[in-house]
CSV table of C-alpha atoms in Angstrom, one decimal:
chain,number,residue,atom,x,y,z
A,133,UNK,CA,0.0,0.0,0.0
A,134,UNK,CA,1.7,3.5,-0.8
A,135,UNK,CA,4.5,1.9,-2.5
A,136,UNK,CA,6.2,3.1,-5.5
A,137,UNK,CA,6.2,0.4,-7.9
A,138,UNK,CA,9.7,-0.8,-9.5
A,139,UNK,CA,10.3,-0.6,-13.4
A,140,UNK,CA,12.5,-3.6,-15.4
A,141,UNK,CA,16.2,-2.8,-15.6
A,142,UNK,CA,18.7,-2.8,-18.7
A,143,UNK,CA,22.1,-4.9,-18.3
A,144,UNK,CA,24.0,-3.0,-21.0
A,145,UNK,CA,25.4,0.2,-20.1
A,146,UNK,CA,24.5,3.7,-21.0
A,147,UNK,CA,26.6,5.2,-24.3
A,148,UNK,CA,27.1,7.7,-27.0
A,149,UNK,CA,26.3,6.3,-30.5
A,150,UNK,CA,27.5,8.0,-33.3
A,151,UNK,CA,30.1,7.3,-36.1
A,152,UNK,CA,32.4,9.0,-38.2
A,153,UNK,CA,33.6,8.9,-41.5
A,154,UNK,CA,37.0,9.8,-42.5
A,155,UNK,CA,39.5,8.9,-45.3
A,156,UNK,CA,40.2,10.2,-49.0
A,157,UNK,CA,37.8,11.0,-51.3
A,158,UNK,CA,36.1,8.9,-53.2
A,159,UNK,CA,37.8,6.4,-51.1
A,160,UNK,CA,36.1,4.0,-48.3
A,161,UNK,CA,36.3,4.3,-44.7
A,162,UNK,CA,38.3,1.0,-43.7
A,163,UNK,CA,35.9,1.2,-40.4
A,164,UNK,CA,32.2,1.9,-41.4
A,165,UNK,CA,32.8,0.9,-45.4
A,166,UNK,CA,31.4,4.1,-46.3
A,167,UNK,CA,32.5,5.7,-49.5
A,168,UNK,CA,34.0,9.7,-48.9
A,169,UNK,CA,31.8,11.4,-51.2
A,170,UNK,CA,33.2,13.9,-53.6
A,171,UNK,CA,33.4,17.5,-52.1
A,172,UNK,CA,35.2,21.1,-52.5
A,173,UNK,CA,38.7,20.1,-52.1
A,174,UNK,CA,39.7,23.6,-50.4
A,175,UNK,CA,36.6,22.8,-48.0
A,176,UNK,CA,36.6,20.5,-45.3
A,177,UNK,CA,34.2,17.8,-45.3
A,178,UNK,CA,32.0,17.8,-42.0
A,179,UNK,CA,31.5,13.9,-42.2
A,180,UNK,CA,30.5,13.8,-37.7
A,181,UNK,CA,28.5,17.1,-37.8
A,182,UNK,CA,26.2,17.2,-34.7
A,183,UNK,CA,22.6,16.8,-34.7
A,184,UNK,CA,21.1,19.9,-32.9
A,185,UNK,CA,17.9,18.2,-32.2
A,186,UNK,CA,19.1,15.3,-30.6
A,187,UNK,CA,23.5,16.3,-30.0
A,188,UNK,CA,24.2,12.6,-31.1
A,189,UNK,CA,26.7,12.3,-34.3
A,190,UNK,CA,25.4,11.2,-37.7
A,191,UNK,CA,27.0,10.8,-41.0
A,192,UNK,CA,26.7,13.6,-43.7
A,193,UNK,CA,23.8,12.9,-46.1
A,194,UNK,CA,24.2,12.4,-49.9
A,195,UNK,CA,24.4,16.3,-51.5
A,196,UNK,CA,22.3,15.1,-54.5
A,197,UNK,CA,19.7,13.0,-52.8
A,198,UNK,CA,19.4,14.2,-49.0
A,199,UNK,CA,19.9,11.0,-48.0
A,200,UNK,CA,22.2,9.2,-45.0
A,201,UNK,CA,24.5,6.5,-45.9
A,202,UNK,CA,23.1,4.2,-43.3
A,203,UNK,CA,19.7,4.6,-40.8
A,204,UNK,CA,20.2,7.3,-39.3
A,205,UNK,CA,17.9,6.0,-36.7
A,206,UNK,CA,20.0,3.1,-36.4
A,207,UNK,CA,22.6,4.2,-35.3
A,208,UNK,CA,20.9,6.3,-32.6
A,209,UNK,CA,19.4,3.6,-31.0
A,210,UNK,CA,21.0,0.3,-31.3
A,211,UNK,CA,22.5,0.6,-28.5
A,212,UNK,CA,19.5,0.5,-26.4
A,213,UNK,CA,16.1,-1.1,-28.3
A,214,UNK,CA,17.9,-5.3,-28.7
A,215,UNK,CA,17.6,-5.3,-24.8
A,216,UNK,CA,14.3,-3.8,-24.6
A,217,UNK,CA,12.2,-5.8,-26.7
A,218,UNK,CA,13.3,-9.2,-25.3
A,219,UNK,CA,10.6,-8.1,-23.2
A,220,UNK,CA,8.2,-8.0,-25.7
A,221,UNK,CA,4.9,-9.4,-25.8
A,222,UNK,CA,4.6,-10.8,-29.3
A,223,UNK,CA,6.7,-11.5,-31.8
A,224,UNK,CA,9.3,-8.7,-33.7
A,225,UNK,CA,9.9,-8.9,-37.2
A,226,UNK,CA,12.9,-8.9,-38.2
A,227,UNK,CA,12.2,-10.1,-42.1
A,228,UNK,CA,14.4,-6.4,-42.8
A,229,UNK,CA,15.4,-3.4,-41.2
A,230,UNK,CA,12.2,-1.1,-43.0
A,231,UNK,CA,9.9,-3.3,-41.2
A,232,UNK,CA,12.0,-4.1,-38.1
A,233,UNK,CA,12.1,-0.1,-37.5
A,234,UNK,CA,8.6,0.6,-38.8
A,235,UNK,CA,7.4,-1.6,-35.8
A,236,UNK,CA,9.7,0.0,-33.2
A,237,UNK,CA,8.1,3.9,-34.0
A,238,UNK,CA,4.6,2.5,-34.1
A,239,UNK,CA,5.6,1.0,-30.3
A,240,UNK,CA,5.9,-3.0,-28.6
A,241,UNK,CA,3.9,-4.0,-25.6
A,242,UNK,CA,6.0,-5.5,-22.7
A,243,UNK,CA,5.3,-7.7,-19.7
A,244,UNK,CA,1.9,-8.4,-20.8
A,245,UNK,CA,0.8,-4.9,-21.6
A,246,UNK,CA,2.1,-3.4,-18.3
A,247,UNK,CA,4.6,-1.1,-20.7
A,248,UNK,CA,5.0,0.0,-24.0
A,249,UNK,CA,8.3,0.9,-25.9
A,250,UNK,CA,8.7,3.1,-29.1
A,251,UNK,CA,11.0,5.3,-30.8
A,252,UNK,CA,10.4,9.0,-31.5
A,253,UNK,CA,10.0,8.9,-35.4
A,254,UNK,CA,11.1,12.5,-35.3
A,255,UNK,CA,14.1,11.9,-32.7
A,256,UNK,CA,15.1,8.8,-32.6
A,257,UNK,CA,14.9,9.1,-28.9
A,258,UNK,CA,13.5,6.5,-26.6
A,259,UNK,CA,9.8,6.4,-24.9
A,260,UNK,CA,7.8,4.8,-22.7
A,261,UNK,CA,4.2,4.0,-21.3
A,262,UNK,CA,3.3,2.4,-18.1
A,263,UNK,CA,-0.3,1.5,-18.2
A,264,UNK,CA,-2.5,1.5,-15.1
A,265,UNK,CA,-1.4,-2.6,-14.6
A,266,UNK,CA,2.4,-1.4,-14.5
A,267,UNK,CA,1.7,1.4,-11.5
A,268,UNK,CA,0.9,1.1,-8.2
A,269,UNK,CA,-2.6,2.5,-7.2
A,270,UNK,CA,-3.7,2.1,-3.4
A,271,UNK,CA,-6.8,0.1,-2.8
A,272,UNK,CA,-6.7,-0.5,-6.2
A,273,UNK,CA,-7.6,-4.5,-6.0
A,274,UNK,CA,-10.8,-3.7,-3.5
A,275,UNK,CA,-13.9,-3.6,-5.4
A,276,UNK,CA,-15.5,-1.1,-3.1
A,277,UNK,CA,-12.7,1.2,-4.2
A,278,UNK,CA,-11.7,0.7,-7.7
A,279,UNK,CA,-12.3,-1.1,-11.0
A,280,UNK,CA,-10.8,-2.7,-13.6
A,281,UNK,CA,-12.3,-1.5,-16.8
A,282,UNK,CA,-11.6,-3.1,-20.5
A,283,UNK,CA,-11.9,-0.2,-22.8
A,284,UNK,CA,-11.5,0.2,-26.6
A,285,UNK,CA,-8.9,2.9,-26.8
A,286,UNK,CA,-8.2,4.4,-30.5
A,287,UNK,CA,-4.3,4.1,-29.7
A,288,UNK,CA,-4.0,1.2,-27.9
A,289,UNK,CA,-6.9,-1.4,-28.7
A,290,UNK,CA,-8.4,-3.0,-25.8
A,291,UNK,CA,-6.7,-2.1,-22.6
A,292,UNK,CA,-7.2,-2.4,-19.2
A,293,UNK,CA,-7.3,1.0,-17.4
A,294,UNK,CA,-8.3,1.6,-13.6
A,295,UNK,CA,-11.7,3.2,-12.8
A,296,UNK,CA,-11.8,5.3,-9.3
A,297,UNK,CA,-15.2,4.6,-7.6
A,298,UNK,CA,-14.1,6.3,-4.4
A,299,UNK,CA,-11.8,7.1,-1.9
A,300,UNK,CA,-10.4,9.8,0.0
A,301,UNK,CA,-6.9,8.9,0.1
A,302,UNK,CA,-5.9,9.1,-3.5
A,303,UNK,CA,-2.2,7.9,-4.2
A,304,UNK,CA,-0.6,6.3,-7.7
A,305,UNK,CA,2.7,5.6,-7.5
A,306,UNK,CA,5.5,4.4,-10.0
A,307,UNK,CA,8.9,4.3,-10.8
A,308,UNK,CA,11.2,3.6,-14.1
A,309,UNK,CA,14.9,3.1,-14.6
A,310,UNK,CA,16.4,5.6,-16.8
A,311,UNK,CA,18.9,3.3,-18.0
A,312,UNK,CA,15.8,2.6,-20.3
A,313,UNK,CA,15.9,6.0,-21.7
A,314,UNK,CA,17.8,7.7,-24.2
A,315,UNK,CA,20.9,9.9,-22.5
A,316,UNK,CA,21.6,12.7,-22.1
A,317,UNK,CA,18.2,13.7,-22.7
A,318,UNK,CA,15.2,15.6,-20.8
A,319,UNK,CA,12.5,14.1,-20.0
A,320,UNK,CA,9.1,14.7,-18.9
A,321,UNK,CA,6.4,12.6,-16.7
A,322,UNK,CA,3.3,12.7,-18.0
A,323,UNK,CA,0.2,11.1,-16.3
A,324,UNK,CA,-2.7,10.4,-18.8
A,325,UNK,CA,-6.2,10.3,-17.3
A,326,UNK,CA,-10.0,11.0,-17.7
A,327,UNK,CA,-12.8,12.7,-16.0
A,328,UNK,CA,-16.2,11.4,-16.5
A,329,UNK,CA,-19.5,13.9,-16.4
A,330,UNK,CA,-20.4,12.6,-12.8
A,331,UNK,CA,-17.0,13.1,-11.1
A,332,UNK,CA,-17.2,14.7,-7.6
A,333,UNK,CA,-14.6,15.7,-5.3
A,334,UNK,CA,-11.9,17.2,-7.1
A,335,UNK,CA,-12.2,20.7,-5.3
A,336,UNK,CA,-8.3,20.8,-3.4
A,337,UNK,CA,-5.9,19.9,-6.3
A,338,UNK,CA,-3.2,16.8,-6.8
A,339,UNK,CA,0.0,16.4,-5.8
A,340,UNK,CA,2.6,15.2,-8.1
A,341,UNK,CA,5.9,14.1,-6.5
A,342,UNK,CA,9.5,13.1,-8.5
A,343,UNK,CA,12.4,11.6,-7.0
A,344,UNK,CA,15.5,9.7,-7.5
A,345,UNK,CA,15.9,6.8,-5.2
A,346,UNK,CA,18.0,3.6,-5.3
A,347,UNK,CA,16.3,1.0,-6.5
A,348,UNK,CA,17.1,-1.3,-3.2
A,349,UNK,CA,15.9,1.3,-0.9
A,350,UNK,CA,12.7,1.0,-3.2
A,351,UNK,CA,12.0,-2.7,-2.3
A,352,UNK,CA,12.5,-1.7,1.2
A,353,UNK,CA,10.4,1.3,1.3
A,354,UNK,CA,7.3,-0.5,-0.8
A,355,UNK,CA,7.5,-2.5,2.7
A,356,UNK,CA,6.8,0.1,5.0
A,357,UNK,CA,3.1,1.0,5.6
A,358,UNK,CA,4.4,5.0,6.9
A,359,UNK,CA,5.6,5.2,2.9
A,360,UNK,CA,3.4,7.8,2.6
A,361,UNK,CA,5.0,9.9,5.0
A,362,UNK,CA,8.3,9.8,2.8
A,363,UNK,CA,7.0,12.0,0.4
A,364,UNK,CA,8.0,15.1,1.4
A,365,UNK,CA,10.0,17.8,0.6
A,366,UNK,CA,13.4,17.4,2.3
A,367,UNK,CA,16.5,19.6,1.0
A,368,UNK,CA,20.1,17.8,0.9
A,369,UNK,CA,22.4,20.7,1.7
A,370,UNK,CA,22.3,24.0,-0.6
A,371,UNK,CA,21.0,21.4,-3.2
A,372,UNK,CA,17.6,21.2,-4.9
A,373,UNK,CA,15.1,19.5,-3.1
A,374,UNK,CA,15.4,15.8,-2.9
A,375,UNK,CA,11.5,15.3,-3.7
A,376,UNK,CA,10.2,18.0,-6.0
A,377,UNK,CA,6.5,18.6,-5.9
A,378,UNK,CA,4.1,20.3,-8.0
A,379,UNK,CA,0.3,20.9,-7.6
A,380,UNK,CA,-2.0,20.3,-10.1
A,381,UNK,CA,-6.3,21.3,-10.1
A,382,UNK,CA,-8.1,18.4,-11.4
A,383,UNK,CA,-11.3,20.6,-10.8
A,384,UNK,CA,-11.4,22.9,-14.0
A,385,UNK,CA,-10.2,20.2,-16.6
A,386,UNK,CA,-12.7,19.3,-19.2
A,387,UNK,CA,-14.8,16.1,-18.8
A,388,UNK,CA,-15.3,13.0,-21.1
A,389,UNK,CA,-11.9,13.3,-22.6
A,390,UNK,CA,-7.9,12.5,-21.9
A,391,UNK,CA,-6.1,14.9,-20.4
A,392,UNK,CA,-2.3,15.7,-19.4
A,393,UNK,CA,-0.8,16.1,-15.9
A,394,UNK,CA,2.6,17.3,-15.8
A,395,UNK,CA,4.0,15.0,-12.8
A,396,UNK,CA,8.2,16.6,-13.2
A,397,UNK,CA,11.1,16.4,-15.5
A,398,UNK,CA,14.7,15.6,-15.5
A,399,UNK,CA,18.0,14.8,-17.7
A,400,UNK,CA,19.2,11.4,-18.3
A,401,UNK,CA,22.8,11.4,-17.1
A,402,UNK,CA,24.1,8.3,-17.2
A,403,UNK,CA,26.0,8.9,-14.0
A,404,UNK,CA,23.0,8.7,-11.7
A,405,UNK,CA,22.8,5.2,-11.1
A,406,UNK,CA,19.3,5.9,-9.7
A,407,UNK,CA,15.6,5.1,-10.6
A,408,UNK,CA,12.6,7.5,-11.1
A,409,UNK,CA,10.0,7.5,-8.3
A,410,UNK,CA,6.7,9.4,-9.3
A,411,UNK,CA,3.8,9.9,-7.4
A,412,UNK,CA,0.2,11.4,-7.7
A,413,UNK,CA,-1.8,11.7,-4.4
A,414,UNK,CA,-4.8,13.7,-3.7
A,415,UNK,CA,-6.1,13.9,0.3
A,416,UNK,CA,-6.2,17.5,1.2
A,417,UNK,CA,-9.4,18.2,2.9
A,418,UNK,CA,-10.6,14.2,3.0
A,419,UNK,CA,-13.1,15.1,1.0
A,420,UNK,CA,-14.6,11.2,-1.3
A,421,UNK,CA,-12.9,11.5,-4.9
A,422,UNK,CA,-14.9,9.7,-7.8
A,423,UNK,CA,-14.8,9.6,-11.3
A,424,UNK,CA,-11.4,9.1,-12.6
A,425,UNK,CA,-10.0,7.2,-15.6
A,426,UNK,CA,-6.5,6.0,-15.3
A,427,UNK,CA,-4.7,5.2,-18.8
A,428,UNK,CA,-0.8,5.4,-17.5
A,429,UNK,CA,2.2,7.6,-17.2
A,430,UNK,CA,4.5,9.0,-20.2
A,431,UNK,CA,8.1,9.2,-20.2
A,432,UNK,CA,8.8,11.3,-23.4
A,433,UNK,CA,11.6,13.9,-24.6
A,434,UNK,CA,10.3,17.4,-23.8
A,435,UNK,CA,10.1,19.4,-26.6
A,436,UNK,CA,12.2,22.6,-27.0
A,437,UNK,CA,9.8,25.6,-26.4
């Protein structure tokens, strides 16, 4: 009860991907077998330019057709997408790289449609859902409280998304390695949910909650029933506060369609051996809460404003 669930780890190791091209022209690279293509000889060719959108290396494309030597995409993600999917719930194919790829954009369900991994067409850059099976929501197995709906979503097919009947003590918890994610990257946490026409008791507003916690102090803490009372703000030093919080009024959204929360955001630096905790409670007041449609949370690349 109160616990913040933990996400699937990675074995490999966050890197840099990238690759240069260097030799003579109209000679081949010994390395990648890519062929120099003719330029100015009294300019330079840029053959590891940096790509401003993403800061990950890429080969030059073709001058006459626009086109990159190898995927581009590729080459930004290899690195990471082999070890996800051996998580995947049905088959990938693999009959070429067009199809291989095409699959990984339009996203793979994991652990029995608790997750689901994709590739930002635009980015190359990693992304993730957890569905309402892969949180943790309080009370959530007691009928009186909660229920699990099957509903036809336009995305995702038939899923299975929590319904809130009632409660006063409102609390979703989660949590996600960022070794899963794409480095060097920010991210944003994004909870997806619904309002129906007859919700009631969304007057005080909801709490979101981030934090970086090891993921053994996780197991330990999910075993505590005070969990709750870890989640507040406590400052390390001169530092930024180890928990940040943000509230959010549920009261004024529209009804009868999704909307976005904002839980937090934060860069994937490889050197913080850490997972993401996330939380979203609502008990100011004690006032009875009804009425709410949980799809998931959204780890995505924030987009530059």
């Amino acid at each position: 009860m109160g616990q913040c669930a933990l996400g699937f780890k990675a074995n490999t190791k966050l890197g840099e991907i990238g690759f240069q091209a260097s030799g003579k022209l109209g000679e081949s690279n010994t390395e990648t077998g890519l062929k120099v293509a003719d330029a100015d000889t009294k300019t330079p060719l840029k053959l590891a330019d940096t790509d401003p959108k993403t800061g990950f290396k890429v080969a030059d494309a073709d001058p006459k057709t626009g086109l990159f030597a190898e995927s581009r995409i590729e080459h930004l993600v290899s690195f990471k997408y082999e070890d996800i999917i051996k998580a995947a719930d049905t088959p990938i194919d693999r009959s070429s790289k067009d199809k291989l790829f095409a699959q990984l954009h339009s996203g793979v369900y994991l652990n029995q449609k608790k997750q689901k991994y994709w590739i930002d067409k635009e980015s190359g850059l990693n992304c993730f859902m957890l569905f309402s099976k892969g949180l943790s929501i309080n009370w959530v197995d007691d009928e009186r409280y909660w229920a699990w709906r099957l509903i036809e979503d336009p995305e995702e097919g038939r899923l299975e998304m929590a319904e809130l009947l009632k409660v006063s003590w409102l609390e979703v918890n989660g949590s996600l390695d960022p070794a899963l994610l794409s480095p060097k990257t920010m991210y944003e946490i994004v909870y997806i949910l619904k309002l129906n026409e007859e919700a009631y008791g969304w007057e005080s507003p909801v709490t979101l909650k981030t934090r970086f916690i090891d993921g053994e102090e996780i197991r330990k803490l999910s075993l505590l029933p005070s969990f709750r009372e870890k989640w507040i703000e406590v400052h390390v030093g001169d530092g930024e506060p180890d928990i940040k919080m943000r509230k959010s009024s549920l009261d004024n959204k529209p009804r009868g369609q999704w909307i976005e929360l904002v839980a937090g955001e934060f860069y994937t630096n490889p050197a913080i051996m850490k997972h993401i905790c996330f939380s979203l409670c609502g008990y100011e007041g004690g006032k009875w809460k009804s009425g709410l449609l949980m799809k998931g949370v959204v780890f995505r690349p924030k987009k530059h404003e």
